[in-house]
Coordinates of C-alpha atoms and ligand atoms in Angstrom, one line a residue:
A1 CA 0.0 0.0 0.0
A2 CA 1.1 3.6 -0.6
N3 CA 2.3 5.7 2.4
R4 CA -0.4 7.1 4.6
M5 CA 1.5 10.4 5.1
W6 CA 2.4 11.2 1.5
G7 CA 0.9 8.4 -0.6
G8 CA -1.3 10.7 -2.8
R9 CA 0.8 10.5 -5.9
F10 CA 2.0 7.0 -5.2
A11 CA 0.3 3.9 -6.7
K12 CA 2.3 1.4 -4.7
G13 CA 4.5 1.2 -1.7
P14 CA 8.3 0.9 -1.5
S15 CA 10.3 -2.2 -2.2
A16 CA 11.7 -4.1 0.7
V17 CA 15.2 -2.8 0.0
M18 CA 13.9 0.7 -0.2
E19 CA 12.3 0.4 3.1
E20 CA 15.5 -1.1 4.6
I21 CA 17.7 1.7 3.3
N22 CA 15.2 4.4 4.0
A23 CA 13.9 3.6 7.5
S24 CA 15.6 5.4 10.4
I25 CA 13.2 4.4 13.1
D26 CA 15.6 1.9 14.6
F27 CA 17.9 4.7 15.7
D28 CA 15.9 7.9 15.6
R29 CA 13.3 6.6 18.1
K30 CA 15.8 8.0 20.5
L31 CA 14.3 11.4 19.6
Y32 CA 10.8 10.6 20.7
A33 CA 10.7 12.9 23.7
E34 CA 12.1 15.8 21.7
D35 CA 9.7 15.1 18.8
I36 CA 6.7 15.2 21.2
R37 CA 8.0 18.3 22.9
G38 CA 8.5 20.0 19.6
S39 CA 5.0 19.0 18.3
I40 CA 3.3 20.2 21.5
A41 CA 5.1 23.6 21.2
H42 CA 4.1 23.8 17.6
A43 CA 0.4 22.9 18.3
E44 CA 0.2 25.5 21.1
M45 CA 1.6 28.1 18.8
L46 CA -0.8 27.2 16.0
E47 CA -3.7 27.6 18.4
K48 CA -2.6 30.9 19.8
Q49 CA -2.2 32.2 16.2
G50 CA -5.7 31.1 15.3
I51 CA -4.5 28.4 12.9
L52 CA -5.7 25.5 15.0
T53 CA -8.9 25.4 17.1
T54 CA -8.7 25.0 20.8
R55 CA -10.5 21.7 20.6
D56 CA -8.0 20.3 18.0
R57 CA -5.1 21.6 20.0
D58 CA -6.3 19.9 23.2
A59 CA -6.9 16.6 21.3
I60 CA -3.4 16.8 19.8
V61 CA -1.6 17.6 23.0
E62 CA -3.5 14.9 24.9
G63 CA -2.8 12.4 22.2
L64 CA 0.9 13.2 22.1
E65 CA 1.1 12.8 25.9
T66 CA -0.6 9.4 25.6
I67 CA 2.0 8.4 23.0
R68 CA 4.8 9.5 25.3
S69 CA 3.4 7.2 28.0
E70 CA 3.0 4.4 25.6
I71 CA 6.6 4.7 24.4
E72 CA 7.9 5.0 27.9
A73 CA 5.9 2.0 29.0
G74 CA 7.3 0.0 26.1
S75 CA 3.9 -0.7 24.6
F76 CA 4.3 1.5 21.5
A77 CA 4.5 -0.5 18.2
F78 CA 7.2 1.1 16.1
S79 CA 6.9 0.4 12.4
R80 CA 9.6 0.5 9.8
R81 CA 7.0 1.1 7.2
L82 CA 6.5 4.5 8.8
E83 CA 10.2 5.3 8.2
D84 CA 11.0 7.5 11.1
I85 CA 10.0 8.7 14.6
H86 CA 8.1 11.6 13.2
M87 CA 5.8 9.6 11.1
N88 CA 5.5 6.8 13.7
I89 CA 4.2 9.3 16.2
E90 CA 1.9 11.2 13.8
S91 CA 0.4 8.0 12.5
R92 CA -0.3 6.8 16.1
L93 CA -1.8 10.2 16.8
A94 CA -4.3 9.7 13.9
D95 CA -5.2 6.3 15.4
L96 CA -5.9 8.0 18.7
I97 CA -7.6 11.3 17.8
G98 CA -8.7 10.9 14.2
P99 CA -8.5 13.6 11.5
A100 CA -7.4 16.4 13.8
A101 CA -4.0 14.7 13.9
G102 CA -3.6 15.7 10.3
R103 CA -3.8 19.4 11.3
L104 CA -0.6 19.2 13.4
H105 CA 1.7 19.3 10.4
T106 CA 0.3 22.7 9.2
A107 CA 3.1 25.2 8.6
R108 CA 5.7 22.5 9.3
S109 CA 7.8 20.0 7.4
R110 CA 9.8 17.0 8.6
N111 CA 12.8 19.1 7.6
D112 CA 12.4 21.7 10.3
Q113 CA 10.8 19.1 12.6
V114 CA 13.9 16.8 12.6
A115 CA 16.2 19.8 12.8
V116 CA 14.5 21.1 16.0
D117 CA 14.3 17.6 17.5
F118 CA 18.0 16.9 16.9
R119 CA 19.1 20.3 18.2
L120 CA 17.1 19.7 21.4
W121 CA 18.8 16.3 21.8
V122 CA 22.3 17.6 21.1
K123 CA 21.8 20.5 23.5
A124 CA 20.7 18.2 26.3
E125 CA 23.6 15.9 25.6
L126 CA 26.0 18.9 25.7
E127 CA 24.6 19.7 29.1
R128 CA 25.1 16.1 30.2
T129 CA 28.7 16.3 29.0
E130 CA 29.3 19.5 30.9
A131 CA 28.1 17.8 34.1
G132 CA 30.3 14.8 33.4
L133 CA 33.3 17.0 32.9
A134 CA 32.6 18.9 36.0
A135 CA 32.8 15.7 38.0
L136 CA 36.0 14.7 36.3
V137 CA 37.6 18.0 37.1
E138 CA 36.5 17.7 40.7
A139 CA 38.1 14.3 40.9
F140 CA 41.4 15.7 39.7
L141 CA 41.3 18.7 42.0
A142 CA 40.9 16.3 45.0
R143 CA 43.8 14.2 43.9
A144 CA 45.9 17.3 43.2
E145 CA 45.2 18.6 46.7
E146 CA 46.2 15.3 48.2
H147 CA 49.4 15.1 46.2
A148 CA 50.6 18.7 46.0
D149 CA 53.9 17.5 47.6
T150 CA 54.2 14.0 46.0
V151 CA 57.3 14.1 43.7
M152 CA 57.4 12.0 40.5
P153 CA 59.5 12.2 37.4
G154 CA 58.2 14.6 34.7
F155 CA 58.8 13.2 31.2
T156 CA 59.6 14.5 27.8
H157 CA 59.9 11.9 25.1
L158 CA 58.8 9.5 27.9
Q159 CA 62.3 9.9 29.2
A160 CA 62.8 11.2 32.8
A161 CA 63.2 15.0 32.4
Q162 CA 62.8 16.9 35.7
P163 CA 61.1 16.1 38.9
V164 CA 57.5 17.4 39.2
T165 CA 54.7 16.8 41.6
F166 CA 51.8 14.5 41.0
G167 CA 49.5 17.3 42.0
H168 CA 51.0 19.4 39.3
H169 CA 50.5 16.6 36.8
C170 CA 46.8 16.3 37.9
M171 CA 46.4 20.1 37.5
A172 CA 47.5 19.8 33.9
Y173 CA 44.4 17.6 33.3
V174 CA 42.3 20.1 35.2
E175 CA 43.3 22.7 32.6
M176 CA 42.6 20.4 29.7
F177 CA 39.2 19.2 30.9
A178 CA 38.2 22.7 32.0
R179 CA 38.9 23.9 28.4
D180 CA 36.8 21.0 27.1
R181 CA 34.0 22.2 29.4
S182 CA 34.3 25.7 28.1
R183 CA 34.2 24.4 24.6
V184 CA 30.9 22.6 25.5
R185 CA 29.5 25.8 26.8
D186 CA 30.5 27.6 23.6
C187 CA 28.7 25.0 21.5
I188 CA 25.6 25.5 23.5
A189 CA 25.7 29.2 23.2
R190 CA 26.1 29.0 19.4
M191 CA 23.5 26.4 18.7
D192 CA 20.8 27.8 21.0
E193 CA 18.5 28.7 18.2
S194 CA 15.2 27.1 17.1
P195 CA 14.8 26.1 13.4
L196 CA 11.1 25.3 13.9
G197 CA 9.0 27.3 11.5
A198 CA 11.5 27.1 8.6
A199 CA 9.1 24.5 7.2
A200 CA 10.5 22.6 4.2
L201 CA 13.1 25.3 3.4
A202 CA 11.3 28.6 2.4
G203 CA 9.4 29.4 5.5
T204 CA 5.6 29.4 5.6
G205 CA 2.7 31.6 4.6
F206 CA 0.8 30.8 7.8
P207 CA 1.1 33.5 10.5
V208 CA 3.3 31.4 12.8
D209 CA 5.1 32.8 15.8
R210 CA 8.6 31.4 15.7
H211 CA 9.7 33.4 18.8
M212 CA 6.9 31.7 20.8
T213 CA 8.0 28.1 19.9
A214 CA 11.7 29.0 20.3
T215 CA 11.0 30.2 23.9
A216 CA 8.7 27.3 24.7
L217 CA 11.5 24.9 23.7
G218 CA 14.1 26.7 25.8
F219 CA 16.0 28.2 22.9
R220 CA 17.4 31.7 23.1
E221 CA 15.8 32.8 19.8
P222 CA 14.7 31.4 16.4
T223 CA 17.2 30.9 13.6
R224 CA 17.3 33.7 11.0
N225 CA 17.4 32.0 7.7
S226 CA 14.9 29.2 6.7
I227 CA 17.3 27.6 4.2
D228 CA 20.1 27.5 6.6
S229 CA 17.8 26.2 9.3
V230 CA 17.1 22.9 7.5
S231 CA 20.5 22.5 5.8
D232 CA 22.8 23.2 8.6
R233 CA 24.3 20.6 11.0
D234 CA 27.1 22.7 12.4
F235 CA 25.7 22.0 15.9
A236 CA 26.3 18.3 15.4
L237 CA 29.7 18.9 13.9
E238 CA 30.7 21.1 16.8
Y239 CA 29.5 18.6 19.2
L240 CA 31.6 15.9 17.5
S241 CA 34.6 18.2 17.3
T242 CA 34.4 19.0 20.9
A243 CA 33.8 15.4 21.8
S244 CA 36.9 14.4 19.7
I245 CA 39.1 16.9 21.4
C246 CA 37.9 15.9 24.8
A247 CA 38.3 12.2 23.9
T248 CA 41.9 12.9 22.8
H249 CA 42.6 14.3 26.3
L250 CA 41.0 11.2 27.8
S251 CA 43.0 9.0 25.6
R252 CA 46.3 10.5 26.6
L253 CA 45.4 10.1 30.2
A254 CA 44.3 6.6 29.5
E255 CA 47.7 5.9 28.0
E256 CA 49.4 7.3 31.0
I257 CA 47.4 5.1 33.3
V258 CA 48.2 2.1 31.3
I259 CA 51.9 2.9 31.6
W260 CA 51.8 3.9 35.2
S261 CA 50.0 0.8 36.3
T262 CA 52.6 -1.6 34.9
P263 CA 54.7 -3.3 37.5
Q264 CA 57.7 -1.7 35.8
F265 CA 56.4 1.8 36.7
G266 CA 54.2 1.0 39.6
F267 CA 53.1 4.6 40.0
V268 CA 49.4 3.8 40.5
R269 CA 47.3 0.8 41.3
L270 CA 43.9 0.7 39.8
S271 CA 41.1 -0.3 42.1
D272 CA 39.5 -3.7 41.6
S273 CA 36.4 -2.0 40.4
F274 CA 38.2 -0.5 37.4
S275 CA 40.4 -3.4 36.3
T276 CA 40.0 -7.0 35.2
G277 CA 41.9 -10.3 35.6
S278 CA 43.1 -12.8 33.1
S279 CA 41.5 -16.1 32.4
I280 CA 44.9 -17.8 32.3
M281 CA 47.4 -15.7 34.2
P282 CA 46.4 -15.6 37.8
Q283 CA 48.7 -12.7 38.7
K284 CA 47.2 -10.3 36.2
K285 CA 45.4 -7.1 36.9
N286 CA 44.7 -5.3 33.6
P287 CA 43.7 -1.7 33.0
D288 CA 40.9 -2.6 30.6
A289 CA 38.8 0.5 31.4
A290 CA 41.7 2.8 30.4
E291 CA 42.4 0.8 27.3
L292 CA 38.7 1.0 26.3
V293 CA 38.7 4.8 26.9
R294 CA 41.8 5.0 24.5
A295 CA 39.9 2.9 21.9
K296 CA 36.6 4.9 22.2
T297 CA 38.6 7.9 21.1
G298 CA 39.2 6.3 17.7
R299 CA 35.5 5.7 17.5
I300 CA 34.6 9.2 18.3
N301 CA 37.1 10.7 15.9
G302 CA 35.6 8.3 13.3
C303 CA 32.1 9.8 13.9
L304 CA 33.4 13.3 13.4
V305 CA 35.1 12.4 10.1
A306 CA 32.0 10.4 9.0
L307 CA 29.7 13.4 9.5
L308 CA 32.1 15.9 7.9
T309 CA 32.2 13.6 4.9
I310 CA 28.5 13.1 4.7
L311 CA 27.9 16.9 4.6
K312 CA 30.7 18.0 2.4
G313 CA 29.1 17.6 -0.9
L314 CA 25.5 18.5 -0.1
P315 CA 23.8 21.3 -2.0
L316 CA 21.4 23.4 0.1
A317 CA 18.8 22.7 1.5
Y318 CA 17.8 19.3 2.9
S319 CA 19.0 16.0 1.4
K320 CA 18.3 12.6 2.8
D321 CA 22.0 12.1 3.4
M322 CA 21.4 14.2 6.5
Q323 CA 19.4 11.4 8.1
E324 CA 22.8 9.7 8.7
D325 CA 23.8 12.5 11.1
K326 CA 22.1 10.9 14.1
E327 CA 23.9 7.6 14.4
Q328 CA 27.3 9.4 14.4
V329 CA 26.2 11.7 17.2
F330 CA 24.4 9.0 19.2
D331 CA 27.4 6.7 19.0
A332 CA 29.9 9.4 19.9
A333 CA 27.7 10.5 22.8
E334 CA 27.4 7.0 24.3
S335 CA 31.2 6.5 23.9
L336 CA 32.1 9.8 25.4
G337 CA 29.7 9.6 28.3
L338 CA 31.1 6.2 29.2
A339 CA 34.7 7.3 28.8
V340 CA 34.3 10.4 31.0
A341 CA 32.5 8.4 33.7
A342 CA 35.0 5.5 33.6
M343 CA 37.9 8.0 33.8
T344 CA 36.3 9.8 36.7
G345 CA 36.0 6.6 38.6
M346 CA 39.5 5.5 37.8
V347 CA 41.1 8.8 38.9
A348 CA 39.1 9.0 42.1
D349 CA 39.8 5.3 43.1
M350 CA 43.3 4.7 42.0
R351 CA 46.0 4.2 44.7
V352 CA 48.9 6.6 44.2
E353 CA 52.2 4.8 45.0
V354 CA 54.0 7.7 46.6
D355 CA 57.3 5.8 47.3
A356 CA 57.6 4.4 43.8
M357 CA 57.0 7.8 42.3
R358 CA 59.7 9.3 44.6
R359 CA 62.2 6.7 43.8
A360 CA 61.7 7.2 40.1
A361 CA 61.7 11.0 40.4
G362 CA 65.4 11.0 41.3
A363 CA 66.5 8.3 38.8
G364 CA 68.0 9.3 35.4
Y365 CA 69.8 12.4 36.6
T366 CA 66.6 14.4 36.7
T367 CA 68.2 17.1 38.8
A368 CA 70.9 17.8 36.3
T369 CA 69.2 21.1 35.2
D370 CA 69.3 22.1 38.9
L371 CA 73.1 21.6 38.9
A372 CA 73.4 23.7 35.7
D373 CA 71.2 26.4 37.2
W374 CA 73.3 26.5 40.4
L375 CA 76.4 27.0 38.3
V376 CA 74.8 30.0 36.6
R377 CA 73.5 31.4 39.8
E378 CA 76.5 30.8 42.2
A379 CA 79.5 30.7 39.8
N380 CA 78.2 33.1 37.2
L381 CA 78.7 30.7 34.3
P382 CA 76.9 31.3 31.1
F383 CA 74.1 28.7 30.9
R384 CA 75.6 27.0 27.8
E385 CA 78.9 26.4 29.7
A386 CA 77.0 25.3 32.9
H387 CA 75.1 22.8 30.6
H388 CA 78.5 21.4 29.4
V389 CA 80.0 21.1 32.9
T390 CA 76.9 19.3 34.1
G391 CA 77.0 17.0 31.1
V392 CA 80.5 16.0 32.1
A393 CA 79.3 15.3 35.6
V394 CA 76.4 13.2 34.4
A395 CA 78.7 11.2 32.2
L396 CA 81.0 10.6 35.2
A397 CA 78.1 9.5 37.4
D398 CA 76.8 7.3 34.6
D399 CA 80.3 5.7 34.4
R400 CA 80.3 4.9 38.1
G401 CA 76.7 3.9 38.2
C402 CA 75.8 6.4 40.8
D403 CA 73.5 9.5 41.2
L404 CA 74.8 13.0 40.8
A405 CA 74.5 13.6 44.5
D406 CA 76.8 10.6 45.2
L407 CA 79.7 12.1 43.3
P408 CA 82.4 13.3 45.8
L409 CA 83.0 17.0 46.0
A410 CA 86.6 16.6 44.9
E411 CA 85.5 14.9 41.7
L412 CA 83.0 17.7 41.0
R413 CA 85.7 20.3 41.6
K414 CA 88.0 18.6 39.1
I415 CA 85.3 19.3 36.5
N416 CA 84.8 22.9 37.7
P417 CA 86.6 24.3 40.7
A418 CA 83.8 26.8 41.4
I419 CA 81.6 24.0 42.7
T420 CA 81.2 23.9 46.6
Q421 CA 79.5 21.7 49.2
A422 CA 76.4 23.9 48.9
V423 CA 75.6 22.4 45.5
Y424 CA 74.4 19.2 47.1
D425 CA 71.4 21.2 48.5
V426 CA 69.9 21.6 45.0
L427 CA 70.4 18.0 43.9
T428 CA 67.5 16.5 45.9
V429 CA 64.1 16.1 44.2
D430 CA 62.4 18.0 46.9
A431 CA 64.7 21.0 46.5
S432 CA 64.2 20.7 42.8
V433 CA 60.4 20.9 42.8
A434 CA 60.4 23.5 45.6
S435 CA 62.6 25.8 43.5
R436 CA 60.3 25.9 40.5
S437 CA 57.9 28.4 41.9
S438 CA 57.5 30.5 38.7
Y439 CA 53.9 31.2 37.8
G440 CA 52.4 27.9 36.7
G441 CA 55.4 25.9 37.9
T442 CA 55.6 22.7 39.8
A443 CA 56.5 23.9 43.3
P444 CA 54.0 22.7 45.9
S445 CA 53.3 26.3 46.9
E446 CA 52.5 27.2 43.3
V447 CA 50.4 24.1 42.8
R448 CA 48.4 24.9 45.9
R449 CA 47.8 28.4 44.6
Q450 CA 46.6 27.0 41.3
I451 CA 44.2 24.6 43.1
A452 CA 42.8 27.4 45.2
A453 CA 42.3 29.6 42.1
W454 CA 40.4 26.8 40.3
R455 CA 38.3 26.2 43.3
E456 CA 37.4 29.8 43.3
R457 CA 36.6 29.8 39.6
L458 CA 34.4 26.7 39.7
Ligands
LIG501 N1 14.1 10.9 8.9 C1 14.5 12.1 8.3 C2 15.8 12.6 8.8 O1 16.3 12.1 9.8 C3 13.5 13.2 8.6 C4 13.4 14.3 7.6 C5 12.8 13.8 6.3 N2 12.6 14.8 5.4 C6 12.5 14.5 4.1 N3 12.3 15.6 3.4 N4 12.5 13.3 3.6 O2 16.5 13.4 8.2

């Protein structure tokens, strides 16, 4: 049979393959609440503008509310023949209230309908993301406070570089995730416009009040151009870009956790609730959650590239290609939500192995820069010369298999006679981190100041 919604010019229905490629109901049913909300706002506006009778409006609103309960109770029969969530709901409304259902679509098209539904969904998802990131930032602030004095090696090229504090390292992630959060807020601010009333693409001749529906749906204002309103998916692209950047941060953190939790590093121990065992090796405790966070990042990036590619060749205005926008966003949202939550749990629960971090902090001549800086300060050497002298000292220590601080003063003085006993004071990891009190530096005093400033800001 021909379609009930637009079958007028059709003699017969779609082939099975057409139905299969065309139907989006299996995934866009996720938009049911937004679709009903949008339709109620539309019906109320039509009534206020005298386009719909009060009786019809009441029947429509009541019918839509019944449908919402049916969907939430699991008793709604979704049909692929009806393509998508919009037509499934409208068709059920006709069953429930009869011909008045057919008046709901006055001054509206599925093009502005889906655009408004999807915007509402993405906006709510951005708000969920913001809340998730706030919890993650909070978890890091708590660990930073606890470990403002905990020394660990800082790395470049994954080679021990200079001692830092674990609190400082945590605060680096606070910066990153707080930026992600502000990107989320930027997305919301930019996408906070209602496309409803753009109709198919050209607007409508009915005296609609787009400001009224925009306000009813919680948008700041209506979109300004009807063609753009139904063509544009920037809000979805921005969501996916923001999600990809955030996932990239999560993935780098995940990689660090994977490395830190190896017995070879032993910097952290994941709680039982965020690790798994092996079915053959009884000793194993694997960081699966961190590995999956790392993998989800690939998936989220894929969603961004998929949607960019879907949109890149589309002429204005609506093309059915755009139906493929939803799965990318839904998939990324599920992945990102899980990744943020898993990471928050891991960070809050993991045991920080303070002694292992401290031992590693001093290994690999990490205070060599402190020796060079001392020579600049106390012996007035140019930094390049101090660097060379220190290099010779490191080579000597390396030869003897000892730390810089274990080299006898006499040996150091052979390398440069300006060196005195006082140099040993700067060769400890504690002295090293305490000295780096420049703005944004790793000194515990500075890290505490950064923490307090963030607490103030949040
Ligand atoms: N299911 C469609 C989508 O997700 C709804 C819009 C259909 N519009 C149309 N002109 N065929 O994009």
